[in-house]
Rosetta silent file (secondary structure, phi, psi, omega in degrees, C-alpha in Angstrom):
SEQUENCE: XXXXXXXXXXXXXXXXXXXXXXXXXXXXXXXXXXXXXXXXXXXXXXXXXXXXXXXXXXXXXXXXXXXXXXXXXXXXXXXXXXXXXXXXXXXXXXXXXXXXXXXXXXXXXXXXXXXXXXXXXXXXXXXXXXXXXXXXXXXXXXXXXXXXXX
SCORE:     score description
SCORE:     0.000 S_00000001
   1 L     0.000  164.463 -176.597  -47.491  -52.576  -23.064 S_00000001
   2 L   -94.899  100.107 -163.576  -46.177  -49.545  -22.837 S_00000001
   3 L   -78.268  168.039  158.845  -42.808  -48.451  -23.516 S_00000001
   4 L  -161.478   93.713 -151.522  -40.977  -45.234  -22.425 S_00000001
   5 L   -19.651  -87.814 -149.497  -37.999  -44.148  -24.347 S_00000001
   6 L   -35.158  -27.787 -167.569  -36.327  -42.093  -21.616 S_00000001
   7 L   -60.092  -70.027  179.260  -37.120  -44.650  -18.823 S_00000001
   8 L   -69.677  -76.402 -169.265  -36.744  -48.130  -20.310 S_00000001
   9 L   -16.417   94.672 -138.160  -33.255  -46.958  -21.919 S_00000001
  10 L   -99.936   29.929  179.159  -30.767  -48.452  -20.152 S_00000001
  11 L   -83.656  -68.892 -177.248  -27.734  -46.104  -21.756 S_00000001
  12 L   -80.361  159.916 -168.924  -29.059  -42.810  -20.189 S_00000001
  13 L  -119.330  123.691  169.898  -28.705  -42.319  -17.018 S_00000001
  14 H   -57.749  -60.414  172.830  -30.792  -39.325  -15.689 S_00000001
  15 H   -30.977  -44.800 -158.010  -28.526  -38.764  -12.349 S_00000001
  16 H   -65.048  -44.380  174.307  -25.436  -38.768  -14.132 S_00000001
  17 H   -20.451  -63.633 -154.952  -27.437  -35.805  -16.590 S_00000001
  18 H   -78.626  -51.880  152.476  -28.287  -34.044  -13.906 S_00000001
  19 H   -21.667  -54.839 -164.756  -25.090  -33.946  -12.433 S_00000001
  20 H   -62.720  -61.047 -145.197  -23.183  -33.215  -15.935 S_00000001
  21 H   -77.476  -33.053  169.789  -25.404  -29.978  -16.402 S_00000001
  22 H   -54.885  -16.159 -155.839  -25.222  -28.668  -12.742 S_00000001
  23 H   -76.682  -50.411 -159.368  -21.098  -28.947  -13.106 S_00000001
  24 H  -106.280   11.153 -173.592  -21.102  -27.002  -15.946 S_00000001
  25 H  -111.198  -49.222 -169.220  -23.705  -24.503  -14.846 S_00000001
  26 H   -51.058  -80.216 -172.096  -21.749  -23.967  -11.370 S_00000001
  27 H   -47.140  -27.310  174.849  -18.226  -23.378  -13.694 S_00000001
  28 H   -48.212  -55.844 -113.045  -20.290  -21.007  -16.275 S_00000001
  29 H  -110.515  -58.455 -168.816  -21.472  -19.030  -13.403 S_00000001
  30 H   -69.319  -16.169 -160.285  -18.399  -18.882  -11.217 S_00000001
  31 H   -94.224  -72.423 -178.466  -15.843  -18.077  -14.380 S_00000001
  32 H   -12.083  -60.293  178.601  -18.631  -15.317  -15.532 S_00000001
  33 H   -50.771  -30.030 -167.478  -18.376  -13.817  -11.840 S_00000001
  34 H   -88.560  -16.694  165.321  -15.086  -13.849  -11.646 S_00000001
  35 H   -82.175    5.611  164.365  -14.665  -11.875  -14.710 S_00000001
  36 L  -104.829    0.234  162.314  -16.726   -9.188  -13.587 S_00000001
  37 L   -38.441  145.991  134.031  -15.201   -9.103   -9.973 S_00000001
  38 L   -80.721  115.222 -145.403  -12.958   -5.688   -9.860 S_00000001
  39 L   -84.348   11.722 -171.462   -9.523   -7.527   -9.566 S_00000001
  40 H   -85.591  -29.599  170.086   -8.054   -3.793   -8.571 S_00000001
  41 H   -93.589   15.138 -174.717   -9.888   -4.430   -5.134 S_00000001
  42 H  -102.915  -79.166 -177.257   -8.817   -7.935   -4.914 S_00000001
  43 H   -44.193  -73.762  152.099   -5.303   -6.862   -5.406 S_00000001
  44 L   -15.589   73.545 -176.330   -5.848   -3.379   -3.208 S_00000001
  45 L   -90.782 -176.569  173.488   -7.889   -3.984   -0.395 S_00000001
  46 L   -58.269  137.841 -176.541   -9.064   -0.837    1.330 S_00000001
  47 L   -81.335  137.270  141.739   -6.429    0.449    4.218 S_00000001
  48 L   -47.449   75.680  141.480   -7.292    0.026    7.748 S_00000001
  49 L   -18.590    2.916 -166.822   -7.894    3.103    8.892 S_00000001
  50 L  -106.460  167.058 -169.396   -7.790    2.296   12.532 S_00000001
  51 L   -84.010  -20.547  168.114   -4.917    4.123   15.467 S_00000001
  52 L  -100.131   44.483  143.831   -3.476    0.991   16.778 S_00000001
  53 L   -96.965 -171.981 -152.527   -2.717   -0.969   13.787 S_00000001
  54 L  -101.169  142.498  130.671    1.100   -1.074   12.888 S_00000001
  55 L   -54.508  155.934  169.459    2.746   -0.114   10.006 S_00000001
  56 L  -134.199  140.256  176.290    5.846   -1.341    9.007 S_00000001
  57 E  -138.150  146.421  144.888    7.715    1.610    6.942 S_00000001
  58 E  -121.456  122.081 -109.328   11.321    1.596    5.548 S_00000001
  59 E  -121.801  140.230  163.013   13.439    4.720    4.184 S_00000001
  60 E  -107.677 -102.848 -127.455   14.524    4.203    0.428 S_00000001
  61 E  -118.646  143.545  146.470   15.686    7.542   -0.332 S_00000001
  62 E  -141.354   96.943  175.110   16.678   10.657    1.660 S_00000001
  63 E  -136.544  165.811 -148.247   17.988   13.923   -0.400 S_00000001
  64 L  -111.497  117.129 -153.655   18.183   17.125    0.568 S_00000001
  65 L  -151.432   27.755  171.447   17.412   18.975   -2.553 S_00000001
  66 L  -178.074 -174.635 -176.596   17.425   22.754   -0.711 S_00000001
  67 L   -71.549  -54.388 -146.717   18.325   25.198    2.196 S_00000001
  68 L  -128.290   23.208 -169.366   14.747   24.425    3.106 S_00000001
  69 L  -151.302 -176.129 -172.235   13.579   21.453    1.083 S_00000001
  70 L   163.737  143.354 -143.219   13.768   18.052    0.519 S_00000001
  71 E  -126.427  138.844  175.285   12.815   15.014   -1.326 S_00000001
  72 E  -137.721  148.720  173.320   11.848   11.271    0.727 S_00000001
  73 E  -127.124  135.498  151.510   10.898    7.787   -0.507 S_00000001
  74 E  -138.210 -176.222  166.402    9.555    5.156    1.701 S_00000001
  75 E   -44.149   19.046 -159.244    8.533    2.035    2.554 S_00000001
  76 E  -113.875  121.306 -179.047    5.015    1.468    3.807 S_00000001
  77 L    55.070   46.609 -152.939    3.631   -1.487    4.123 S_00000001
  78 L    70.579  -10.920  152.058    5.058   -3.111    0.714 S_00000001
  79 E  -106.391  125.006  174.745    3.980    0.289   -1.165 S_00000001
  80 E   -59.676  118.856  167.577    6.082    3.325   -2.073 S_00000001
  81 E  -103.387  117.813 -179.914    5.622    6.670   -0.720 S_00000001
  82 E  -102.521  111.390  157.586    7.288    9.830   -2.389 S_00000001
  83 E  -115.563  146.866  122.500    6.966   13.141   -0.227 S_00000001
  84 E   -34.906   86.699 -159.587    7.936   16.193   -0.050 S_00000001
  85 E  -151.195  166.732 -167.880    8.653   18.224    2.778 S_00000001
  86 E  -140.027  161.139 -165.706   10.519   21.789    3.852 S_00000001
  87 E  -145.582  173.787  170.310   12.293   21.870    7.592 S_00000001
  88 E  -138.564  168.187 -157.498   14.178   24.444    8.786 S_00000001
  89 E  -101.132  159.020  169.121   17.274   23.777    9.924 S_00000001
  90 E  -125.229  121.523  156.590   18.147   23.964   14.343 S_00000001
  91 E   -29.377  101.348 -141.862   20.907   24.041   15.961 S_00000001
  92 E  -131.369   99.305  173.851   21.615   21.322   18.215 S_00000001
  93 L   -44.498   84.439  172.636   23.915   21.606   21.650 S_00000001
  94 L   -91.205   22.058 -175.665   24.275   18.387   22.973 S_00000001
  95 L    21.397   59.196  171.737   27.116   20.035   25.494 S_00000001
  96 L  -118.870  141.283  174.380   30.319   17.854   24.329 S_00000001
  97 L   -70.728  150.332 -171.218   33.179   20.030   23.039 S_00000001
  98 L    41.349   23.106 -177.683   32.836   20.069   19.575 S_00000001
  99 L   -85.117   19.880 -157.480   29.552   18.197   19.431 S_00000001
 100 L   -97.674   94.599 -176.829   27.425   20.731   18.096 S_00000001
 101 E   -89.711  179.478  169.673   25.256   19.549   15.191 S_00000001
 102 E  -120.137  132.823  173.159   22.492   20.990   13.105 S_00000001
 103 E  -109.609  130.410 -179.790   18.947   19.172   13.089 S_00000001
 104 E   -89.507  145.448  172.026   15.862   19.586   11.108 S_00000001
 105 E  -123.599  115.046 -175.777   12.712   20.078   12.285 S_00000001
 106 E   -99.717  116.558  169.710   10.032   19.209    9.371 S_00000001
 107 E   -50.363  -43.784 -176.685    7.661   21.496    9.079 S_00000001
 108 E  -174.497  114.371 -151.342    5.454   20.157    6.853 S_00000001
 109 E  -104.102  143.719 -135.722    4.959   17.167    4.630 S_00000001
 110 E  -119.078  -29.750  175.027    4.166   18.784    1.606 S_00000001
 111 E  -124.304  136.386  120.940    3.179   16.135   -1.681 S_00000001
 112 E   -92.564  107.972 -174.634    2.648   12.658   -0.880 S_00000001
 113 E   -98.995  178.138 -178.218    2.084    9.914   -3.748 S_00000001
 114 E  -147.661  145.545 -166.661    1.887    6.341   -2.895 S_00000001
 115 E  -131.424  138.316 -146.920    2.438    3.933   -5.834 S_00000001
 116 L  -107.423 -155.094 -170.889    1.327    0.820   -4.843 S_00000001
 117 L   -90.455  -36.411  161.605    3.529   -2.866   -5.795 S_00000001
 118 L   -96.560   46.689  159.723    2.699   -2.696   -9.904 S_00000001
 119 L    57.761   39.189  163.210    3.324    0.858  -10.258 S_00000001
 120 L  -114.593  119.805  141.994    0.180    2.378  -10.539 S_00000001
 121 E   -10.505  107.528 -175.335   -0.874    5.439   -8.523 S_00000001
 122 L  -123.001  179.600  151.252   -3.109    4.692   -6.055 S_00000001
 123 L   -45.971  152.894 -165.719   -5.109    7.079   -3.461 S_00000001
 124 L   -78.249   30.697  -91.580   -3.493    8.233   -0.145 S_00000001
 125 L   -99.484  -16.228 -172.243   -4.248    6.171    2.469 S_00000001
 126 L   -57.006  136.842  175.801   -1.355    7.197    4.984 S_00000001
 127 L   -97.010  173.243  159.011   -2.835    8.311    8.170 S_00000001
 128 L   -38.963  -47.667  157.708   -1.515   10.585   11.187 S_00000001
 129 H   -47.245  -69.997  133.725    0.084    8.474   12.371 S_00000001
 130 H   -53.229  -10.103  161.060    1.788    7.503    9.542 S_00000001
 131 H   -68.119  -61.559  168.576    2.655   11.020    8.732 S_00000001
 132 H   -34.532  -49.282 -178.934    4.071   11.182   12.011 S_00000001
 133 H   -65.595  -38.839 -175.942    6.484    8.285   11.943 S_00000001
 134 H   -41.804  -69.701  176.972    7.192    9.197    7.815 S_00000001
 135 H    12.179  -83.197 -170.283    8.973   12.123   10.088 S_00000001
 136 H   -79.618  -42.228  159.979   10.385   10.726   12.613 S_00000001
 137 H   -54.405  -37.175 -176.150   12.570    8.229   10.184 S_00000001
 138 H   -62.083  -62.789 -173.770   13.398   11.137    8.198 S_00000001
 139 H   -38.024  -79.290 -144.013   14.807   13.620   10.699 S_00000001
 140 L   -50.740  -14.785  156.306   16.416   10.576   11.986 S_00000001
 141 L  -107.304  -25.735 -175.105   18.405    9.900    9.112 S_00000001
 142 L   -57.543  -86.601 -176.542   18.829   13.563    7.887 S_00000001
 143 H     2.684  -74.706 -163.532   20.310   13.848   11.807 S_00000001
 144 H   -81.664   34.103  158.645   23.104   10.636   11.777 S_00000001
 145 H  -120.807   -5.814  157.137   23.896   11.048    8.441 S_00000001
 146 L    97.917  -15.496 -155.410   25.409   14.979    9.026 S_00000001
 147 L   -69.565    7.741  156.176   23.004   15.891    5.623 S_00000001
 148 L  -130.008   78.550 -170.077   22.162   18.863    7.096 S_00000001
 149 L  -121.540  128.604 -152.045   25.089   20.615    8.145 S_00000001
 150 L   -59.898    0.000    0.000   25.940   23.992    6.347 S_00000001
């Protein structure tokens, strides 16, 4: 009678051994893949540049630094956008006696720096709509707080 040690051994179970080998291999491959993947891409996915995408804006700080320039910090979808801008002072006559004020007309957003949630500078992913909305909220804040008054 011929004996086969692998098949006749009651302790050895081929199905359990194969399952363990597959599980360990899968774990090793997944750990290797996660270490190779670019974690920056996972944390900061590329911006969606669609005209109908909705963005959330929050004005953090505005400073008028000279007679025709200023700085602003805007929270745009969780990222901080540091903006320098040039403007013209425009007299605003609203028809009310003593209600003459000075408004601003922002000509240009000069320097735009985008900082992500982790404090790292990322590429400028703002669109034309973002620029227009940032100009609107900066202008509204300066006008409401009479920051352009001489």
